[in-house]
Short mmCIF file of C-alpha atoms in Angstrom, two decimals:
data_model
loop_
_atom_site.label_atom_id
_atom_site.label_comp_id
_atom_site.label_asym_id
_atom_site.label_seq_id
_atom_site.Cartn_x
_atom_site.Cartn_y
_atom_site.Cartn_z
CA MET R 1 -11.39 -98.52 -91.69
CA GLN R 2 -8.87 -95.83 -91.16
CA THR R 3 -9.55 -92.12 -91.08
CA ALA R 4 -7.44 -89.41 -92.72
CA GLY R 5 -4.39 -88.46 -90.73
CA THR R 6 -4.19 -91.77 -88.88
CA PRO R 7 -0.91 -93.50 -89.63
CA THR R 8 -0.87 -96.99 -90.94
CA PRO R 9 0.81 -99.67 -88.78
CA ALA R 10 3.78 -99.81 -91.15
CA GLY R 11 4.18 -96.01 -91.06
CA ALA R 12 4.00 -95.98 -87.26
CA ALA R 13 6.69 -98.69 -87.05
CA ALA R 14 8.93 -96.61 -89.45
CA ALA R 15 8.40 -93.45 -87.44
CA ASN R 16 9.25 -95.25 -84.19
CA THR R 17 12.40 -96.82 -85.69
CA SER R 18 13.56 -93.39 -87.01
CA MET R 19 13.31 -91.91 -83.53
CA LEU R 20 15.38 -94.76 -82.03
CA LEU R 21 18.47 -93.98 -84.20
CA PRO R 22 20.20 -90.62 -83.67
CA PRO R 23 21.80 -88.77 -86.54
CA MET R 24 25.22 -90.11 -87.71
CA SER R 25 26.70 -86.65 -87.08
CA LYS R 26 26.17 -87.30 -83.36
CA LEU R 27 27.63 -90.85 -83.41
CA LEU R 28 30.84 -90.23 -85.46
CA PRO R 29 33.58 -87.60 -85.25
CA PRO R 30 33.17 -84.54 -87.52
CA LEU R 31 36.00 -85.58 -89.89
CA SER R 32 35.14 -89.29 -90.07
CA PRO R 33 34.99 -90.69 -93.55
CA LEU R 34 31.91 -92.63 -92.41
CA ILE R 35 29.75 -89.44 -92.16
CA PRO R 36 27.91 -88.92 -95.44
CA PRO R 37 28.58 -85.44 -96.74
CA GLY R 38 26.42 -83.03 -98.71
CA ALA R 39 22.64 -82.88 -98.77
CA LEU R 40 22.21 -86.20 -97.10
CA LEU R 41 24.01 -84.99 -93.91
CA ALA R 42 21.84 -81.84 -94.00
CA ARG R 43 18.76 -83.94 -94.00
CA GLY R 44 19.65 -85.47 -90.66
CA GLY R 45 21.77 -88.49 -91.59
CA ILE R 46 20.66 -92.01 -92.28
CA ALA R 47 16.99 -92.80 -91.77
CA THR R 48 15.71 -96.36 -91.75
CA GLY R 49 12.26 -97.66 -92.47
CA THR R 50 10.18 -99.72 -94.78
CA GLY R 51 9.14 -96.97 -97.20
CA MET R 52 10.60 -96.50 -100.60
CA GLY R 53 12.00 -93.07 -99.65
CA SER R 54 13.74 -94.43 -96.66
CA SER R 55 15.37 -97.28 -98.72
CA ALA R 56 16.70 -94.82 -101.22
CA ARG R 57 18.31 -92.68 -98.55
CA ALA R 58 19.85 -95.73 -96.84
CA ASP R 59 21.31 -96.89 -100.19
CA GLU R 60 22.81 -93.49 -100.80
CA ALA R 61 24.38 -93.47 -97.32
CA LEU R 62 25.82 -96.90 -97.72
CA GLU R 63 27.30 -95.87 -101.09
CA GLN R 64 29.01 -92.88 -99.42
CA ILE R 65 30.40 -95.09 -96.67
CA GLY R 66 31.77 -97.55 -99.24
CA GLN R 67 33.50 -94.68 -101.10
CA GLY R 68 35.14 -93.43 -97.90
CA LEU R 69 36.39 -96.92 -96.97
CA LYS R 70 37.79 -97.37 -100.48
CA ALA R 71 39.73 -94.08 -100.22
CA PHE R 72 41.11 -95.09 -96.81
CA SER R 73 42.10 -98.48 -98.21
CA HIS R 74 43.98 -96.87 -101.14
CA ARG R 75 45.89 -94.62 -98.70
CA THR R 76 46.85 -97.60 -96.53
CA SER R 77 47.91 -99.59 -99.51
CA ASP R 78 50.07 -96.75 -100.78
CA PHE R 79 51.85 -96.49 -97.39
CA VAL R 80 52.50 -100.26 -97.27
CA VAL R 81 53.81 -100.25 -100.86
CA ALA R 82 56.12 -97.32 -100.13
CA GLN R 83 57.53 -98.74 -96.81
CA ALA R 84 57.71 -102.43 -97.61
CA PRO R 85 61.03 -102.29 -99.49
CA LYS R 86 62.65 -100.42 -96.59
CA VAL R 87 61.32 -102.98 -94.06
CA LYS R 88 62.52 -105.83 -96.20
CA ALA R 89 65.95 -104.23 -96.67
CA ALA R 90 66.35 -103.74 -92.89
CA GLN R 91 65.25 -107.33 -92.26
CA ARG R 92 67.67 -108.60 -94.89
CA SER R 93 70.55 -106.61 -93.34
CA ALA R 94 69.76 -107.89 -89.86
CA ALA R 95 69.64 -111.48 -91.09
CA GLU R 96 72.97 -111.08 -92.93
CA TYR R 97 74.56 -109.55 -89.78
CA MET R 98 73.32 -112.36 -87.50
CA THR R 99 74.48 -114.96 -89.97
CA LYS R 100 77.90 -113.41 -90.14
CA ALA R 101 78.14 -113.07 -86.38
CA ALA R 102 77.12 -116.72 -85.96
CA HIS R 103 79.73 -117.76 -88.41
CA GLU R 104 82.45 -115.65 -86.78
CA LEU R 105 81.76 -116.91 -83.24
CA GLY R 106 81.03 -120.42 -84.35
CA ASP R 107 84.58 -120.89 -85.48
CA ALA R 108 87.20 -121.50 -82.73
CA LYS R 109 89.87 -119.48 -84.48
CA ASN R 110 87.61 -116.55 -84.99
CA ARG R 111 86.54 -116.66 -81.35
CA ARG R 112 90.19 -116.45 -80.17
CA SER R 113 90.78 -113.53 -82.47
CA PHE R 114 87.75 -111.75 -81.12
CA MET R 115 88.73 -112.31 -77.50
CA GLN R 116 92.32 -111.22 -78.13
CA LYS R 117 91.11 -108.04 -79.77
CA TYR R 118 88.75 -107.04 -76.97
CA ARG R 119 90.19 -108.75 -73.87
CA ARG R 120 92.67 -105.99 -73.16
CA TRP R 121 89.94 -103.35 -73.31
CA LEU R 122 87.61 -105.39 -71.13
CA GLN R 123 90.37 -106.05 -68.55
CA ALA R 124 91.44 -102.46 -68.56
CA GLY R 125 87.91 -101.29 -67.89
CA ALA R 126 87.25 -103.82 -65.12
CA GLY R 127 90.63 -103.13 -63.55
CA GLY R 128 90.01 -99.43 -63.58
CA ILE R 129 86.64 -99.82 -61.92
CA GLY R 130 88.12 -102.18 -59.33
CA CYS R 131 90.98 -99.73 -58.54
CA LEU R 132 88.52 -96.93 -58.02
CA VAL R 133 86.43 -99.06 -55.65
CA LEU R 134 89.50 -100.15 -53.69
CA ILE R 135 90.84 -96.57 -53.42
CA GLY R 136 87.44 -95.32 -52.28
CA TRP R 137 87.15 -98.12 -49.74
CA GLY R 138 90.69 -97.51 -48.44
CA ILE R 139 90.08 -93.72 -47.99
CA ALA R 140 86.77 -94.27 -46.22
CA HIS R 141 88.27 -97.10 -44.13
CA HIS R 142 91.23 -94.90 -43.05
CA HIS R 143 88.99 -91.94 -42.22
CA ALA R 144 86.61 -94.19 -40.22
CA SER R 145 89.50 -95.87 -38.44
CA GLN R 146 90.85 -92.53 -37.35
CA LYS R 147 87.50 -91.54 -35.98
CA ALA R 148 87.13 -94.96 -34.35
CA GLU R 149 90.54 -94.72 -32.62
CA LYS R 150 89.63 -91.39 -31.14
CA GLY R 151 86.28 -92.69 -30.01
CA VAL R 152 87.89 -95.77 -28.26
CA HIS R 153 90.44 -93.47 -26.61
CA ASP R 154 87.74 -91.10 -25.37
CA ALA R 155 85.57 -93.98 -24.09
CA LEU R 156 88.42 -95.55 -22.12
CA GLN R 157 89.29 -92.11 -20.71
CA SER R 158 85.75 -91.47 -19.57
CA MET R 159 85.71 -94.84 -17.80
CA ASN R 160 89.15 -94.27 -16.18
CA LEU R 161 90.51 -97.25 -18.05
CA LEU R 162 93.41 -95.59 -19.95
CA GLY R 163 96.50 -97.57 -19.02
CA VAL R 164 94.35 -100.38 -17.66
CA VAL R 165 93.28 -101.52 -21.12
CA GLU R 166 95.80 -101.50 -23.96
CA TYR R 167 95.40 -102.43 -27.63
CA GLY R 168 97.60 -102.68 -30.72
CA SER R 169 95.54 -101.08 -33.50
CA VAL R 170 92.01 -99.93 -34.30
CA SER R 171 90.26 -100.53 -37.55
CA THR R 172 86.64 -100.23 -38.68
CA SER R 173 84.37 -101.38 -41.43
CA LEU R 174 82.02 -99.22 -43.48
CA PHE R 175 79.15 -101.05 -41.75
CA GLY R 176 80.09 -99.56 -38.41
CA THR R 177 82.05 -102.49 -36.65
CA VAL R 178 85.15 -101.31 -34.77
CA SER R 179 87.90 -103.89 -34.24
CA LEU R 180 90.74 -103.72 -31.73
CA SER R 181 93.68 -106.05 -32.08
CA ASP R 182 96.02 -107.44 -29.34
CA VAL R 183 93.93 -106.29 -26.42
CA LYS R 184 95.28 -106.53 -22.82
CA TRP R 185 93.39 -105.91 -19.63
CA HIS R 186 95.78 -105.34 -16.66
CA VAL R 187 93.63 -106.72 -13.89
CA ALA R 188 96.56 -106.80 -11.40
CA PRO R 189 100.35 -106.39 -11.40
CA ALA R 190 101.81 -109.11 -13.72
CA VAL R 191 98.26 -110.43 -14.43
CA ASP R 192 96.86 -109.73 -17.86
CA ILE R 193 93.70 -111.06 -19.59
CA THR R 194 94.34 -110.99 -23.27
CA ALA R 195 92.31 -111.25 -26.49
CA SER R 196 93.56 -111.42 -30.06
CA SER R 197 90.75 -109.17 -31.22
CA VAL R 198 87.70 -107.34 -29.84
CA ASP R 199 84.88 -106.34 -32.17
CA ILE R 200 82.44 -103.56 -31.16
CA SER R 201 79.27 -103.54 -33.17
CA ARG R 202 75.65 -102.26 -33.04
CA ILE R 203 77.03 -99.08 -31.58
CA ASP R 204 74.51 -96.45 -30.44
CA THR R 205 75.69 -93.05 -31.60
CA ALA R 206 72.42 -91.20 -31.00
CA HIS R 207 72.94 -90.87 -27.25
CA THR R 208 75.80 -89.70 -25.08
CA ILE R 209 75.33 -92.87 -23.05
CA PRO R 210 74.99 -95.78 -25.54
CA TYR R 211 71.62 -97.46 -25.17
CA TYR R 212 72.79 -100.59 -27.04
CA LEU R 213 76.15 -102.19 -27.75
CA ASP R 214 77.58 -105.62 -28.69
CA LEU R 215 81.11 -106.84 -27.87
CA SER R 216 82.76 -109.94 -29.32
CA PHE R 217 86.07 -111.19 -27.86
CA SER R 218 88.12 -113.69 -29.91
CA GLY R 219 91.23 -115.59 -28.74
CA ILE R 220 90.74 -114.89 -25.01
CA THR R 221 93.28 -116.16 -22.55
CA LEU R 222 92.45 -116.24 -18.78
CA PRO R 223 95.52 -116.82 -16.58
CA ILE R 224 93.62 -118.73 -13.90
CA GLN R 225 96.59 -119.62 -11.66
CA LYS R 226 98.01 -116.07 -11.88
CA ILE R 227 94.66 -114.62 -10.77
CA VAL R 228 94.52 -117.05 -7.85
CA ALA R 229 98.14 -116.32 -6.92
CA ALA R 230 97.47 -112.59 -6.88
CA GLY R 231 95.56 -113.11 -3.63
CA PRO R 232 92.55 -111.38 -2.11
CA GLY R 233 94.32 -108.03 -1.83
CA ALA R 234 94.68 -107.59 -5.60
CA PRO R 235 92.37 -105.16 -7.35
CA ILE R 236 90.57 -107.98 -9.21
CA PRO R 237 86.74 -107.94 -9.55
CA GLY R 238 85.25 -110.23 -7.00
CA THR R 239 83.26 -112.29 -9.51
CA LEU R 240 86.39 -112.97 -11.59
CA ALA R 241 88.45 -113.88 -8.51
CA SER R 242 85.81 -116.36 -7.24
CA PHE R 243 85.53 -117.94 -10.67
CA ALA R 244 89.28 -118.34 -10.95
CA ARG R 245 89.50 -120.02 -7.49
CA GLU R 246 86.75 -122.55 -8.43
CA VAL R 247 88.25 -123.31 -11.79
CA GLY R 248 91.74 -123.50 -10.31
CA GLN R 249 90.65 -126.22 -7.90
CA GLU R 250 89.84 -128.35 -10.92
CA GLY R 251 93.36 -128.18 -12.20
CA TYR R 252 93.05 -125.48 -14.91
CA ASN R 253 96.05 -123.23 -15.40
CA THR R 254 94.53 -121.13 -18.16
CA LEU R 255 91.32 -120.98 -20.10
CA GLN R 256 91.10 -120.12 -23.79
CA GLY R 257 88.08 -119.42 -25.86
CA SER R 258 85.66 -116.70 -27.10
CA LEU R 259 83.07 -114.51 -25.49
CA ASN R 260 80.14 -112.37 -26.67
CA ILE R 261 78.23 -109.88 -24.55
CA GLY R 262 75.70 -107.24 -25.45
CA TYR R 263 72.91 -105.12 -24.05
CA GLY R 264 70.08 -103.04 -25.35
CA LEU R 265 67.80 -100.57 -23.55
CA GLN R 266 64.20 -99.98 -24.73
CA LYS R 267 63.74 -96.54 -23.16
CA ASN R 268 60.03 -96.29 -23.83
CA THR R 269 59.39 -99.50 -21.75
CA SER R 270 62.44 -99.17 -19.40
CA VAL R 271 63.44 -102.73 -20.26
CA MET R 272 67.10 -103.74 -20.44
CA THR R 273 67.99 -106.86 -22.36
CA MET R 274 71.40 -108.39 -21.68
CA THR R 275 72.83 -111.25 -23.72
CA SER R 276 75.90 -113.35 -23.29
CA SER R 277 77.48 -116.40 -24.92
CA GLY R 278 80.84 -118.10 -24.64
CA ASN R 279 82.77 -121.18 -25.67
CA PHE R 280 85.84 -122.39 -23.84
CA PRO R 281 86.87 -125.86 -25.15
CA ASN R 282 87.55 -128.52 -22.46
CA PHE R 283 85.58 -126.42 -19.99
CA GLY R 284 82.16 -125.47 -21.17
CA ASN R 285 79.86 -123.14 -23.21
CA TRP R 286 76.78 -121.09 -22.56
CA HIS R 287 74.34 -118.67 -24.06
CA GLY R 288 71.70 -116.72 -22.28
CA LYS R 289 69.37 -113.69 -22.17
CA ILE R 290 68.14 -111.78 -19.18
CA GLN R 291 65.60 -108.88 -19.12
CA LEU R 292 65.47 -106.28 -16.37
CA GLY R 293 62.48 -104.03 -15.81
CA ASN R 294 62.40 -100.41 -14.45
CA PHE R 295 65.86 -99.85 -15.81
CA SER R 296 67.03 -96.20 -15.77
CA PRO R 297 69.65 -94.80 -18.27
CA VAL R 298 71.41 -93.39 -15.21
CA LEU R 299 72.81 -96.89 -14.58
CA LEU R 300 74.67 -96.62 -17.95
CA ASP R 301 76.54 -93.50 -16.88
CA THR R 302 80.25 -93.55 -16.50
CA ALA R 303 79.74 -92.57 -12.84
CA THR R 304 78.26 -95.98 -12.26
CA LEU R 305 81.37 -97.67 -13.65
CA SER R 306 83.52 -95.40 -11.49
CA VAL R 307 81.80 -96.78 -8.38
CA LEU R 308 82.65 -100.29 -9.49
CA ASP R 309 86.34 -99.43 -10.00
CA HIS R 310 88.47 -100.21 -6.94
CA ASN R 311 91.12 -97.72 -8.06
CA VAL R 312 88.86 -94.65 -7.97
CA ARG R 313 88.92 -92.59 -4.75
CA GLY R 314 86.83 -89.70 -3.49
CA ILE R 315 83.42 -90.84 -4.92
CA ASN R 316 80.46 -88.51 -4.29
CA PRO R 317 78.11 -90.11 -1.76
CA MET R 318 75.13 -88.70 -3.56
CA THR R 319 76.17 -90.55 -6.73
CA VAL R 320 76.32 -93.82 -4.77
CA PHE R 321 72.88 -93.09 -3.22
CA ASN R 322 71.37 -92.30 -6.64
CA ILE R 323 72.72 -95.51 -8.14
CA ALA R 324 71.50 -97.50 -5.14
CA GLN R 325 68.02 -96.02 -5.60
CA ASN R 326 67.83 -96.97 -9.30
CA VAL R 327 69.20 -100.47 -8.62
CA GLY R 328 66.56 -101.00 -5.98
CA ARG R 329 63.77 -100.40 -8.48
CA LEU R 330 65.04 -103.08 -10.88
CA THR R 331 63.01 -106.19 -11.47
CA LEU R 332 63.95 -109.53 -13.04
CA GLN R 333 61.54 -109.85 -15.95
CA ALA R 334 62.72 -112.84 -17.96
CA VAL R 335 65.46 -115.51 -17.91
CA ASP R 336 66.56 -117.75 -20.75
CA VAL R 337 69.90 -119.51 -20.07
CA THR R 338 71.56 -122.67 -21.36
CA LEU R 339 74.77 -123.85 -19.72
CA ASP R 340 76.95 -126.85 -20.58
CA THR R 341 79.99 -127.52 -18.38
CA THR R 342 80.39 -131.22 -19.12
CA GLY R 343 84.05 -130.63 -19.89
CA ALA R 344 84.70 -129.24 -16.42
CA ASP R 345 82.51 -131.96 -14.86
CA LYS R 346 84.55 -134.65 -16.56
CA ARG R 347 87.79 -133.06 -15.33
CA ASP R 348 86.31 -132.77 -11.76
CA LYS R 349 85.46 -136.43 -11.70
CA GLU R 350 89.00 -137.34 -12.67
CA ILE R 351 90.46 -135.54 -9.60
CA PRO R 352 89.54 -138.25 -7.00
CA GLY R 353 91.82 -140.61 -8.94
CA THR R 354 94.83 -138.51 -7.91
CA PRO R 355 96.54 -138.49 -4.46
CA MET R 356 94.19 -135.66 -3.46
CA PRO R 357 91.70 -136.91 -0.81
CA GLN R 358 88.05 -137.24 -1.88
CA GLN R 359 85.90 -134.81 0.08
CA ASN R 360 82.39 -136.23 -0.40
CA THR R 361 81.24 -139.82 -0.72
CA ASP R 362 78.50 -140.87 -3.07
CA ALA R 363 76.26 -141.65 -0.13
CA ALA R 364 76.66 -138.13 1.24
CA ASP R 365 75.89 -136.70 -2.21
CA GLN R 366 72.72 -138.74 -2.49
CA GLN R 367 71.63 -137.58 0.94
CA THR R 368 72.25 -133.93 0.10
CA ILE R 369 70.24 -134.29 -3.18
CA ALA R 370 67.37 -135.95 -1.46
CA MET R 371 67.25 -133.18 1.20
CA LYS R 372 67.24 -130.41 -1.41
CA GLU R 373 64.61 -132.28 -3.43
CA ASN R 374 62.29 -132.25 -0.44
CA GLU R 375 62.92 -128.53 0.02
CA ALA R 376 61.99 -127.93 -3.62
CA ARG R 377 58.78 -129.90 -3.29
CA HIS R 378 57.80 -127.85 -0.23
CA ALA R 379 58.37 -124.69 -2.29
CA GLY R 380 55.65 -125.88 -4.66
CA LEU R 381 57.66 -127.41 -7.51
CA PRO R 382 56.44 -130.64 -9.18
CA ASP R 383 58.51 -133.79 -8.73
CA ASP R 384 60.46 -133.60 -12.00
CA GLN R 385 61.34 -129.92 -11.49
CA ALA R 386 62.20 -130.53 -7.85
CA HIS R 387 64.60 -133.30 -8.80
CA LEU R 388 66.42 -131.15 -11.39
CA ALA R 389 66.56 -128.24 -9.00
CA ALA R 390 68.07 -130.41 -6.32
CA LEU R 391 70.74 -131.71 -8.76
CA LEU R 392 71.55 -128.13 -9.80
CA MET R 393 71.86 -126.89 -6.21
CA ALA R 394 74.09 -129.86 -5.35
CA GLY R 395 76.33 -129.13 -8.32
CA ARG R 396 75.37 -132.36 -10.07
CA LEU R 397 73.70 -130.91 -13.15
CA PRO R 398 76.51 -129.94 -15.52
CA ALA R 399 74.24 -129.17 -18.51
CA PHE R 400 70.81 -127.49 -18.17
CA THR R 401 68.39 -125.02 -19.69
CA MET R 402 66.58 -122.52 -17.45
CA LYS R 403 63.73 -120.46 -18.87
CA SER R 404 60.98 -118.29 -17.36
CA SER R 405 57.57 -117.72 -18.89
CA GLY R 406 58.02 -113.89 -18.95
CA THR R 407 54.59 -113.33 -17.33
CA LYS R 408 55.93 -112.74 -13.83
CA SER R 409 58.70 -110.57 -12.36
CA LEU R 410 60.86 -110.54 -9.28
CA PRO R 411 62.47 -107.55 -7.52
CA ILE R 412 66.20 -107.56 -8.06
CA THR R 413 66.73 -107.33 -4.30
CA GLU R 414 65.16 -110.82 -3.96
CA VAL R 415 67.30 -112.73 -6.45
CA GLN R 416 69.23 -114.22 -3.56
CA ILE R 417 66.26 -116.35 -2.45
CA PRO R 418 66.63 -120.11 -2.78
CA LEU R 419 66.39 -121.46 -6.36
CA PRO R 420 63.04 -123.38 -5.84
CA ARG R 421 61.34 -120.21 -4.66
CA MET R 422 62.75 -118.21 -7.51
CA MET R 423 61.52 -120.80 -9.97
CA GLN R 424 58.07 -120.69 -8.41
CA ARG R 425 57.99 -116.80 -8.34
CA LEU R 426 59.08 -116.42 -11.99
CA ASP R 427 57.17 -119.43 -13.37
CA MET R 428 60.54 -120.92 -14.38
CA THR R 429 61.27 -124.38 -15.64
CA LEU R 430 64.44 -126.47 -15.76
CA GLY R 431 65.40 -128.90 -18.48
CA THR R 432 68.35 -130.71 -19.97
CA PRO R 433 69.73 -129.91 -23.46
#
């Protein structure tokens, strides 16, 4: 039995449901056609429930929503009706244009007519652009070449090489490579080392003393017999003179080929990396990389090169002392060298067949190799490495690869130690290509 004022279960459910749905004015934008206008909106929107009053209000709200959707539908239909003819006309024009174009270009005669009509315009435009590019490139190239020629002149002057090194012309690319043609290095009276071209690339312009540089020599000619004939009194670098004497004994008059050398200094770590590669047909080829530690930029100064020049007199003793100090700090950090002189070895083996007397017998060679192999074993090398080291020391290993691990270093003042000890100190291995 229920008392007055106590809601029935149906009424309680209706009340709870009404509280769960907020007014439509809170859910929809103010101007939305879905918001029922008038007295219904003033009463708080749509209420739901099971009572007759609630059903009437819901029907009224749904009717208002239907009228709003109907009005929106009419406006959309009017827009479509108004714009459809225009869209259809544009579509029809596009279809007609594409059909006509396909017909024109589908016929060979029409294609020729089209190309004849527009070819001259296309060629004129492309030609004009090409001319502008070439003119711009030519102006920039000329300007860069003028700057490069002055730079080469100043560099040779600072190294006291003006008159010692001559060249025909200087050109440069927009990518920074400077090229010298017909280069001659007067190493002694009537003795010239020539190169058809020398390319200078990877040029460091941030420092007065370049910290990195690459040189590429093409068409090199080394006059071996002329260098030998110049004699020990000629102002020829000792390394070049010794090389010429050894090669001259094998019957070479000249050597021709190409050479690449480069260096780069990592100032923050004081590591200098030097690279070299060369190819001289019928003689040999090589490529290698060496890293030096504790390298000072002082060693790149032109004063250092002046000390190495036999023609310079009156050198400051303090300069020599400073250079010697910095050289004494150098360490050999890493070695990676591949050398192949099978061409020279083949020529050397052909010499005993000539009237020249044979200096060493095979038995003497084998005895020398065995002795050096024992020395290498005593230095701590394994058998296979000891054998290769012995062959290399005896001059019987024309092609080899020498590489260090890079984990050990050796003071530069100790590089004259025997090869087996150097291999052990630098954790170096020998191999054949």
